[in-house]
mmCIF file with all atom_site columns, C-alpha atoms in Angstrom:
data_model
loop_
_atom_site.group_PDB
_atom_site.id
_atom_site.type_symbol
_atom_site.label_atom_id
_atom_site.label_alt_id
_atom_site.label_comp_id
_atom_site.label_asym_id
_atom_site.label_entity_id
_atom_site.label_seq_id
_atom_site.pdbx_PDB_ins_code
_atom_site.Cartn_x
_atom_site.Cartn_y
_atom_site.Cartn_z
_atom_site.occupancy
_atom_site.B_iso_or_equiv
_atom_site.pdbx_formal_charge
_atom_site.auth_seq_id
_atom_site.auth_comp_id
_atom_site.auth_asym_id
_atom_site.auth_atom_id
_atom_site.pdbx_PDB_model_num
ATOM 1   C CA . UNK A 1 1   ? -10.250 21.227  11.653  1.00 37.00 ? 1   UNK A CA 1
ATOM 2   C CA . UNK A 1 2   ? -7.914  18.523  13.149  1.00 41.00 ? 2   UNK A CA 1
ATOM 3   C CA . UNK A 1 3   ? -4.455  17.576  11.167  1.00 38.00 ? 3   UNK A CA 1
ATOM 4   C CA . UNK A 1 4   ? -6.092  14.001  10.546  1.00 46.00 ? 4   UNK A CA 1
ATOM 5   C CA . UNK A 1 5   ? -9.324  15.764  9.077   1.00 45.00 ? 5   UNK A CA 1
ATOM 6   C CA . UNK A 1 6   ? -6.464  18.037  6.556   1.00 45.00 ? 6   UNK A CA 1
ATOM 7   C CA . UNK A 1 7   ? -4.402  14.508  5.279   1.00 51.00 ? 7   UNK A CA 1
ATOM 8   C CA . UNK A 1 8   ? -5.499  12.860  2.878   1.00 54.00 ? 8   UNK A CA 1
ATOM 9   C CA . UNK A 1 9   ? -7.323  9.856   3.807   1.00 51.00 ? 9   UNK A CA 1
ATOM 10  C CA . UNK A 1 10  ? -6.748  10.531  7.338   1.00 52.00 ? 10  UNK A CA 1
ATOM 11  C CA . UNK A 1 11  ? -9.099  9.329   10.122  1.00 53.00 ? 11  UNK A CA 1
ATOM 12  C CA . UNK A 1 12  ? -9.803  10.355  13.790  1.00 53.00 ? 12  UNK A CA 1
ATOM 13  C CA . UNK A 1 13  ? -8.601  6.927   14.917  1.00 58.00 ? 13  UNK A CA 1
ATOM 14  C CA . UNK A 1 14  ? -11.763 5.901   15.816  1.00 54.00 ? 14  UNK A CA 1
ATOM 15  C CA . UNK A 1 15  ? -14.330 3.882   15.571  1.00 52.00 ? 15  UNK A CA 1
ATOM 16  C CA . UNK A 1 16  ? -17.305 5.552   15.194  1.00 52.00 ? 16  UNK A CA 1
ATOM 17  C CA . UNK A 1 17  ? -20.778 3.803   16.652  1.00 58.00 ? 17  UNK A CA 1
ATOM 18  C CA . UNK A 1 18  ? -24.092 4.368   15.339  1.00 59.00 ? 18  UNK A CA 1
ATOM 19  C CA . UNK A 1 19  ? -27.149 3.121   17.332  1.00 62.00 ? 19  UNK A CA 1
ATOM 20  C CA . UNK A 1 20  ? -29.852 1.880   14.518  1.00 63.00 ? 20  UNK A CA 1
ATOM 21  C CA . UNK A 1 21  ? -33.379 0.947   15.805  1.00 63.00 ? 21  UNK A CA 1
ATOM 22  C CA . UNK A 1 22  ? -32.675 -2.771  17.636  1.00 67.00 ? 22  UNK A CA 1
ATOM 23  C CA . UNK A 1 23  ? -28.933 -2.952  16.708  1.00 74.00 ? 23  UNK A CA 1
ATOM 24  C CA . UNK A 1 24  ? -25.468 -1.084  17.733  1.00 80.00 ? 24  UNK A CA 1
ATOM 25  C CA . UNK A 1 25  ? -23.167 -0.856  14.582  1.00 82.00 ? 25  UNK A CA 1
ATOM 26  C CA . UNK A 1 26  ? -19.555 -0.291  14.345  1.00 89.00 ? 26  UNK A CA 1
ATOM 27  C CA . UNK A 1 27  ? -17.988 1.466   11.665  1.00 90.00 ? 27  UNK A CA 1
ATOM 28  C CA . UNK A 1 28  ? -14.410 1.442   10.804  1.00 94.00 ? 28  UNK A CA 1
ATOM 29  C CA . UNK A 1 29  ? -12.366 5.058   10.365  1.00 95.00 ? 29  UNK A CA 1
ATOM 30  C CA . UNK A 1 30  ? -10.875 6.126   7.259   1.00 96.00 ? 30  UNK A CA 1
ATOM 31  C CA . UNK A 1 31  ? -7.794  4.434   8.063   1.00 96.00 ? 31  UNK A CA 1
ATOM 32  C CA . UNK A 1 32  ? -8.812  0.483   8.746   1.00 96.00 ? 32  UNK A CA 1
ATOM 33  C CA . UNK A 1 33  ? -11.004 1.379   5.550   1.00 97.00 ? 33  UNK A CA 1
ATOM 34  C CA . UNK A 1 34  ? -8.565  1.847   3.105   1.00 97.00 ? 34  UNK A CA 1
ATOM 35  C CA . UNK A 1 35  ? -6.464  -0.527  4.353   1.00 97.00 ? 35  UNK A CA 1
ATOM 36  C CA . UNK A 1 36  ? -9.474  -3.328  3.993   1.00 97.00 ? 36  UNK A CA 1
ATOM 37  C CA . UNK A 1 37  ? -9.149  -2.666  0.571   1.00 96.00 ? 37  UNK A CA 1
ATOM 38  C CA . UNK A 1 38  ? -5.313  -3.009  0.195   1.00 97.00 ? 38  UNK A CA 1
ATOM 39  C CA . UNK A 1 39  ? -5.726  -6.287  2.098   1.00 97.00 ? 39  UNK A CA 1
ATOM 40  C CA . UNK A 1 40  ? -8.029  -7.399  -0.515  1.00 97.00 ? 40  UNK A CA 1
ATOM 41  C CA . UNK A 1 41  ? -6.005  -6.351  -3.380  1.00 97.00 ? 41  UNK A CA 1
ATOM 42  C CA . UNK A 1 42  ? -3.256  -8.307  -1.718  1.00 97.00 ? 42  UNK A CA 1
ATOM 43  C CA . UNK A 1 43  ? -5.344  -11.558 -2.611  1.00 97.00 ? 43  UNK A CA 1
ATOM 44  C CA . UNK A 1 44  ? -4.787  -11.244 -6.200  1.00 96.00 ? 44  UNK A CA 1
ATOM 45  C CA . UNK A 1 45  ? -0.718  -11.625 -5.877  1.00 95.00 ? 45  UNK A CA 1
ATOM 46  C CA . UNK A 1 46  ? 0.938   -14.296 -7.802  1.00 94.00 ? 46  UNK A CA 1
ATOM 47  C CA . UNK A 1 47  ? 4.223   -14.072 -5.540  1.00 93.00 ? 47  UNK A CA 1
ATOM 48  C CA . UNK A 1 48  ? 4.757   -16.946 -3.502  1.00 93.00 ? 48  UNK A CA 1
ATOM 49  C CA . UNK A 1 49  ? 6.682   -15.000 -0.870  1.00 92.00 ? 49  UNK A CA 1
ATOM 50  C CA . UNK A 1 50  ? 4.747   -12.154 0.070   1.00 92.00 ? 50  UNK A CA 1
ATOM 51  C CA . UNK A 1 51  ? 1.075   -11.319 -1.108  1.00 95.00 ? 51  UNK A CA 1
ATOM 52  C CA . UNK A 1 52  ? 0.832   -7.564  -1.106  1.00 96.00 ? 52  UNK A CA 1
ATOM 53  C CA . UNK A 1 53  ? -1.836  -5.298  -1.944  1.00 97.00 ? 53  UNK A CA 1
ATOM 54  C CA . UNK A 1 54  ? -2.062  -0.937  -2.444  1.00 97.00 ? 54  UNK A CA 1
ATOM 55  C CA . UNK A 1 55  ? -4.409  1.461   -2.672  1.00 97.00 ? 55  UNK A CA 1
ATOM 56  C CA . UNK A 1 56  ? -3.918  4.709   -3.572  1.00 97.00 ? 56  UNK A CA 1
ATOM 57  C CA . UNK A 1 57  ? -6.483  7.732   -1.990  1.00 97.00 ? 57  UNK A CA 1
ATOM 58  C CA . UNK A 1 58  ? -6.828  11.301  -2.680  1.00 95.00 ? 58  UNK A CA 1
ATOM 59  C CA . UNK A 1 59  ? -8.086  14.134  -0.451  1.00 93.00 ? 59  UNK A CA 1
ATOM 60  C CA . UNK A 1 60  ? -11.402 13.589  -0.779  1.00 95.00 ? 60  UNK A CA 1
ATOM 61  C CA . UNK A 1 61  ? -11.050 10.170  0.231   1.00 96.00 ? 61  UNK A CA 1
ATOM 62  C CA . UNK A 1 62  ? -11.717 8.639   -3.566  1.00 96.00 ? 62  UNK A CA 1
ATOM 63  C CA . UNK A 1 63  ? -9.461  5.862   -4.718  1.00 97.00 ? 63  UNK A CA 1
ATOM 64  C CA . UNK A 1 64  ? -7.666  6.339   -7.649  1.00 96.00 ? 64  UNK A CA 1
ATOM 65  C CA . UNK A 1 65  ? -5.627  3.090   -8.012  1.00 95.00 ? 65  UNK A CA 1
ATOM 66  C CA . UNK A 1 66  ? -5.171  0.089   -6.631  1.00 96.00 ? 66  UNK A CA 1
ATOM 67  C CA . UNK A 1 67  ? -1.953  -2.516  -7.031  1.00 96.00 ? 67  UNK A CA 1
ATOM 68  C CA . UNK A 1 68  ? -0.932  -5.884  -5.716  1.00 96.00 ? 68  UNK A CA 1
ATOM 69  C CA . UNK A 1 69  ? 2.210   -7.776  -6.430  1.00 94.00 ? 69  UNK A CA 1
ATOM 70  C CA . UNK A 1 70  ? 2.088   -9.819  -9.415  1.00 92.00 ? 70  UNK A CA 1
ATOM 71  C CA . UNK A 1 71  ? 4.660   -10.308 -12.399 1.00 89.00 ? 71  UNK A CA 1
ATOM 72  C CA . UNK A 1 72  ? 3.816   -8.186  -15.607 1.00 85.00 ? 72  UNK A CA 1
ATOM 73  C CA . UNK A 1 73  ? 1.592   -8.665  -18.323 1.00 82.00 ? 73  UNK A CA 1
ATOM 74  C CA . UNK A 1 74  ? 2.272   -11.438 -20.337 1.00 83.00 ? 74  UNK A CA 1
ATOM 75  C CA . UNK A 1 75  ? 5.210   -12.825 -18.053 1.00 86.00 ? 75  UNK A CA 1
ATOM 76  C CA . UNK A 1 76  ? 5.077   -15.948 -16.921 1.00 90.00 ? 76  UNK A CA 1
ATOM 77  C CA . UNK A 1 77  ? 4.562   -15.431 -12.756 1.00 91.00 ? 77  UNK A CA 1
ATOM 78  C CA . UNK A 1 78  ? 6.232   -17.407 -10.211 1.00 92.00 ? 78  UNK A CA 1
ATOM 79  C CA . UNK A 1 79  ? 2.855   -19.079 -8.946  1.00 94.00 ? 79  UNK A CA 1
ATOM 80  C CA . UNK A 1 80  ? 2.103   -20.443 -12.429 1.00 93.00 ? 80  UNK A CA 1
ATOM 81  C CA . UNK A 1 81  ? 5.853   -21.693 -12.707 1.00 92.00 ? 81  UNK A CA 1
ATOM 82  C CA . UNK A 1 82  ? 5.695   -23.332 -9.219  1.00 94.00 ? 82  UNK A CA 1
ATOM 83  C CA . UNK A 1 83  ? 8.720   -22.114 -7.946  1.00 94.00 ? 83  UNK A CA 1
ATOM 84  C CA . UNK A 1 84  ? 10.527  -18.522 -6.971  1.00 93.00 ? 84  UNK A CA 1
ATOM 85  C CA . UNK A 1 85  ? 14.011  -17.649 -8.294  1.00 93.00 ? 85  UNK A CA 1
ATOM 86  C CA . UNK A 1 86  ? 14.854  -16.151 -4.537  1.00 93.00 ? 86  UNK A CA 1
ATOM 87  C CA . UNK A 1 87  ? 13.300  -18.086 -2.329  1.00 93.00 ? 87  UNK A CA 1
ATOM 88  C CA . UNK A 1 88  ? 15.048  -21.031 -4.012  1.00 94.00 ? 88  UNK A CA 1
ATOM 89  C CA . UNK A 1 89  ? 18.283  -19.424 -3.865  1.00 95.00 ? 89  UNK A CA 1
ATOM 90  C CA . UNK A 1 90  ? 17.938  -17.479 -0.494  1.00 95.00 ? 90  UNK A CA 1
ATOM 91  C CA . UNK A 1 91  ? 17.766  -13.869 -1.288  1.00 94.00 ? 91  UNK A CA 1
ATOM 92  C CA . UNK A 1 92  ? 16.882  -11.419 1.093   1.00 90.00 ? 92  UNK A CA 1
ATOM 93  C CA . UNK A 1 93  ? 13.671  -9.590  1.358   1.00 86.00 ? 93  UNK A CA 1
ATOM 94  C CA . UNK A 1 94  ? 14.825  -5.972  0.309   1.00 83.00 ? 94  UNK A CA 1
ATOM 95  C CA . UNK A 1 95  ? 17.845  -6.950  -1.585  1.00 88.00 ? 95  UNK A CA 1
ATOM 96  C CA . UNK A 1 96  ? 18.194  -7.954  -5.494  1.00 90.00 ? 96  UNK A CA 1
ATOM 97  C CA . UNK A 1 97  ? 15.354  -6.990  -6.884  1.00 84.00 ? 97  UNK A CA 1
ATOM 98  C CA . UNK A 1 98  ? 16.900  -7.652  -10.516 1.00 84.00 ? 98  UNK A CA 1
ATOM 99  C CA . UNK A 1 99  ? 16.310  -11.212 -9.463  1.00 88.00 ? 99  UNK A CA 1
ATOM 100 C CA . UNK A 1 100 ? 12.451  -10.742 -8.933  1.00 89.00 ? 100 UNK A CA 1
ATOM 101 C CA . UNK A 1 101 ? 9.717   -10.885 -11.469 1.00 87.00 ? 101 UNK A CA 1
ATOM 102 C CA . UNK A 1 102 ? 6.933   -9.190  -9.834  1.00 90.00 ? 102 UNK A CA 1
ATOM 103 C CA . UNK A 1 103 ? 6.285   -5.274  -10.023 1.00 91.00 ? 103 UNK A CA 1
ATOM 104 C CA . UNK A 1 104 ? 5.583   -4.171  -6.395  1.00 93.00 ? 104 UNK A CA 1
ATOM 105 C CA . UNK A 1 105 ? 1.803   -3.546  -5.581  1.00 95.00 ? 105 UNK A CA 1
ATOM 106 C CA . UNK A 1 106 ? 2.442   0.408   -5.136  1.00 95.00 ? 106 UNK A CA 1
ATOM 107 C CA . UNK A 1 107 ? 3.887   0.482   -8.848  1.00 94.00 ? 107 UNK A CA 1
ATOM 108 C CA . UNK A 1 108 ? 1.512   -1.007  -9.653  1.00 94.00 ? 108 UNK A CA 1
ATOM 109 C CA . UNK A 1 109 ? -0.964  1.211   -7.842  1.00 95.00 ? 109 UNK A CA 1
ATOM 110 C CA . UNK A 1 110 ? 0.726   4.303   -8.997  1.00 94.00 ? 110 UNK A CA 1
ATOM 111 C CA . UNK A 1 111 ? 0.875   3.001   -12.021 1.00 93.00 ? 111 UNK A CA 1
ATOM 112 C CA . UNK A 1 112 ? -2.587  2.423   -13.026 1.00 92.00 ? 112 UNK A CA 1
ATOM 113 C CA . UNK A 1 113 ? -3.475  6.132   -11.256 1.00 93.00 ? 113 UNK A CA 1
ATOM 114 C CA . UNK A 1 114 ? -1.555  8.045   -13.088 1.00 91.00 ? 114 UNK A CA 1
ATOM 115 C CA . UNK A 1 115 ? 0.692   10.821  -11.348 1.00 84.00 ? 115 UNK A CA 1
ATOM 116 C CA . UNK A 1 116 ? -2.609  13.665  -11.657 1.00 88.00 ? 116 UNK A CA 1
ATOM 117 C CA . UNK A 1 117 ? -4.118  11.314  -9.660  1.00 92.00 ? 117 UNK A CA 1
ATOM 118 C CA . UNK A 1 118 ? -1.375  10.756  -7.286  1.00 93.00 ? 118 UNK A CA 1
ATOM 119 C CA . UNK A 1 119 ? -0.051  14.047  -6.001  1.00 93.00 ? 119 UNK A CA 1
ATOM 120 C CA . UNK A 1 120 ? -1.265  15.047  -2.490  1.00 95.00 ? 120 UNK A CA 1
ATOM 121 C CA . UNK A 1 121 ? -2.669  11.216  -1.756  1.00 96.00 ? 121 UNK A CA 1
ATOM 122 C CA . UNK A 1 122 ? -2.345  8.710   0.425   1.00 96.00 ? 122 UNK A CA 1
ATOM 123 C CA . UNK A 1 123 ? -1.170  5.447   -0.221  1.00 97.00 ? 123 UNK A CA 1
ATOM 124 C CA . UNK A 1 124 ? -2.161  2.226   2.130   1.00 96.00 ? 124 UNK A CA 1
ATOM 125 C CA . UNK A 1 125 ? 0.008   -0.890  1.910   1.00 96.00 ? 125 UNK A CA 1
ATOM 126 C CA . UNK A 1 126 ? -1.038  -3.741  3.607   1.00 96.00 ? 126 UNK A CA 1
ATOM 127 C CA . UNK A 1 127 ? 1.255   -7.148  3.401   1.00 96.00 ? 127 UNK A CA 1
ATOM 128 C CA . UNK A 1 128 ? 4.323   -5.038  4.636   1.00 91.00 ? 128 UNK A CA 1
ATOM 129 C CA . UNK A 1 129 ? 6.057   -3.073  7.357   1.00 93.00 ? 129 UNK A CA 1
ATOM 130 C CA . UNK A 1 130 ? 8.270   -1.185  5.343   1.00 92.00 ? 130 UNK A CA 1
ATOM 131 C CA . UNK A 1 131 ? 8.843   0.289   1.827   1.00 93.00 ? 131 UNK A CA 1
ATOM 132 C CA . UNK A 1 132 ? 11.826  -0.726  -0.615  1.00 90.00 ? 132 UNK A CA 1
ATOM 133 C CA . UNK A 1 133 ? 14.072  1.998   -1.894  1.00 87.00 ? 133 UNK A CA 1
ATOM 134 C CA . UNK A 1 134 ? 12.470  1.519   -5.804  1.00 89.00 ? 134 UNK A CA 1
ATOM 135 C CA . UNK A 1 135 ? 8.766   2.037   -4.107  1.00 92.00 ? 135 UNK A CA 1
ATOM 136 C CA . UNK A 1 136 ? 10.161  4.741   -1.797  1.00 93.00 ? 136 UNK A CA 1
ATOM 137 C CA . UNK A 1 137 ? 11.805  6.784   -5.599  1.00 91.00 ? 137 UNK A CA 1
ATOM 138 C CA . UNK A 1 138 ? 7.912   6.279   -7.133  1.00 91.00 ? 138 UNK A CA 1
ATOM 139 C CA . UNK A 1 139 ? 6.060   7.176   -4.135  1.00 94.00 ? 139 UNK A CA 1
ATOM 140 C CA . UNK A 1 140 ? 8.096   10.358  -3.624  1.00 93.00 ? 140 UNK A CA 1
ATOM 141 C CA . UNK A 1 141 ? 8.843   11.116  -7.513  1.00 89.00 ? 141 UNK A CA 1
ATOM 142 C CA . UNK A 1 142 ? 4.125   10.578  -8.037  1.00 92.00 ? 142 UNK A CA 1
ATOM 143 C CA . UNK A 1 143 ? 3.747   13.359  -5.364  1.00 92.00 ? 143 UNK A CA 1
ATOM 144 C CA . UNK A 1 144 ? 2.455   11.182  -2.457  1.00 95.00 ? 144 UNK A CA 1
ATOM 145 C CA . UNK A 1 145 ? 2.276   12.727  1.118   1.00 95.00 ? 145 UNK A CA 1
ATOM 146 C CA . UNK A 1 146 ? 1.003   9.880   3.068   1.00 97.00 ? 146 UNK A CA 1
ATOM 147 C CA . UNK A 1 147 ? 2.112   6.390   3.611   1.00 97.00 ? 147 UNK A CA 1
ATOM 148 C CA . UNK A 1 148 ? -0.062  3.717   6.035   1.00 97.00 ? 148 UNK A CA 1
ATOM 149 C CA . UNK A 1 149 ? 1.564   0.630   6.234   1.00 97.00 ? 149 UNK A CA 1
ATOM 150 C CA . UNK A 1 150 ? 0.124   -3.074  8.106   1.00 97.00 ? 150 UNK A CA 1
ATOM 151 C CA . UNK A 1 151 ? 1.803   -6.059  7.365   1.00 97.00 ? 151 UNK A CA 1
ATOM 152 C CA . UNK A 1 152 ? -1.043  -8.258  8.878   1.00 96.00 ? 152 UNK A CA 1
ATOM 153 C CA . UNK A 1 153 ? -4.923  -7.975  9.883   1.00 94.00 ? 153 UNK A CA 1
ATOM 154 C CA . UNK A 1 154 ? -4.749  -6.458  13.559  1.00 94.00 ? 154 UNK A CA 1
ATOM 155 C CA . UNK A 1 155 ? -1.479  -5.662  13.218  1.00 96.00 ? 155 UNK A CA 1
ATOM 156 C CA . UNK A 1 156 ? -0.025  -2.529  13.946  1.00 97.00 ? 156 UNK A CA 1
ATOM 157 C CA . UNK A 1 157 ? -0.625  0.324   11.523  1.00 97.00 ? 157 UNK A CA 1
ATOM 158 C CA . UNK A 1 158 ? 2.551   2.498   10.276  1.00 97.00 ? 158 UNK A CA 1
ATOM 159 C CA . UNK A 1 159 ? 1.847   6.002   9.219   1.00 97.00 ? 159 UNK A CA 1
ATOM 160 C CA . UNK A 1 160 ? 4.781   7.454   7.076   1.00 96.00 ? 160 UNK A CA 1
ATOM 161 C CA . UNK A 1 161 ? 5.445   11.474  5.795   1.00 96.00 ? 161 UNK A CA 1
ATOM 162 C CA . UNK A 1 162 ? 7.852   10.207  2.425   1.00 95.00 ? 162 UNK A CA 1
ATOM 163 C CA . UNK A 1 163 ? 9.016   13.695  2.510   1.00 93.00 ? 163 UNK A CA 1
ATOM 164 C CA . UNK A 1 164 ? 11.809  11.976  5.925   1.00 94.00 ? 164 UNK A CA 1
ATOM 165 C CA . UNK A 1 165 ? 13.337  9.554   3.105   1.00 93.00 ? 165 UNK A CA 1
ATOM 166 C CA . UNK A 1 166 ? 14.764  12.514  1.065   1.00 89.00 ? 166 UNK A CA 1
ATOM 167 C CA . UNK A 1 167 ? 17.750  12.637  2.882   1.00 85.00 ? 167 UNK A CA 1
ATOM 168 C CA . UNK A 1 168 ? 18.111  9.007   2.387   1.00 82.00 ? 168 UNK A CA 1
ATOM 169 C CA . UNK A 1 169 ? 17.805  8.425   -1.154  1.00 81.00 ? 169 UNK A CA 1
#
C-alpha cells in the first residue's frame, strides 16, 4: 500500500482512463475530486473579496462537511449590503480579521462536521493558497492531518501536513 493510498483522501495523482465500448473516459483522482466539490461550495460565498469553498473528507473518502465563506446566520453579509468594510478601507488579506464579517469556509466546514467527524481527515480548500492563523488553530485543534489547497481551477494544488505549523502557532 502506497503513502497516498494510507492518507486520507489521498490519490495516486492520476488520472485514471477507462475504455467503455465506443468511448475513452477520463476520470479524475481523489484529489481534483474533492477539490471539485470545494470549488463548488465556493459559489455559495457572500464575500465580495474572495469566494471560498471547503470540504472536509475522512479515510474512507466520505465527506463529512462542507463550508464556504459567508457571514453568519442572521447577519447581514457584505454582498447584500453592497459594500465590504476592508476592501473599502484597504485591509490586508490575512490581517484584521475583527474587521471581517464572514466565518472562513473551513469553520465553517469543521463546523458543521463536528470534531468525531474531523479527526484523521482531510480538508480541501479551493479559493486560496494559504491558510490564516484562526483556520490553521481549528484545523489543528479538530484533529485534521491533511490540508489540499488550489486557489484557482488548473491551478497548482498545495498539499499541507498541519502537524509543521505547531511550532508556529
Amino acid at each position: 500500500m502506497s503513502l497516498a493510498d494510507r492518507r486520507p483522501g489521498a490519490s495516486k495523482g492520476e488520472t485514471v482512463k477507462k475504455e467503455t465500448a465506443d468511448t475513452m473516459r477520463t476520470r479524475p483522482g481523489w484529489d481534483e475530486y474533492f477539490l471539485g466539490f470545494a470549488a463548488q461550495a465556493a459559489t455559495r460565498s457572500d464575500c465580495l473579496r474572495a469566494q471560498v469553498g471547503a470540504v472536509i473528507v475522512n479515510g474512507r473518502r466520505k465527506v463529512k462537511g462542507t463550508g464556504y465563506n459567508n457571514s453568519p446566520v442572521g447577519v447581514e453579509s457584505c454582498l447584500a449590503r453592497g459594500g465590504c468594510y476592508r476592501i473599502e478601507h484597504g485591509i490586508e488579506s490575512g490581517t484584521r480579521y475583527e474587521t471581517c464579517r464572514s466565518i472562513h469556509a473551513e469553520q465553517n466546514a469543521i463546523i458543521q462536521a463536528g470534531e468525531d467527524n474531523c479527526v484523521g481527515s482531510a480538508i480541501y480548500v479551493f479559493g486560496h493558497d494559504q491558510v490564516c492563523i484562526l483556520c490553521k488553530r481549528f484545523i489543528l485543534n479538530a484533529g485534521i492531518t491533511r490540508v489540499m489547497l488550489q486557489k484557482s481551477a488548473g491551478g497548482p494544488v498545495l498539499e499541507i501536513d498541519p502537524r509543521d505549523w505547531r511550532k508556529d502557532l
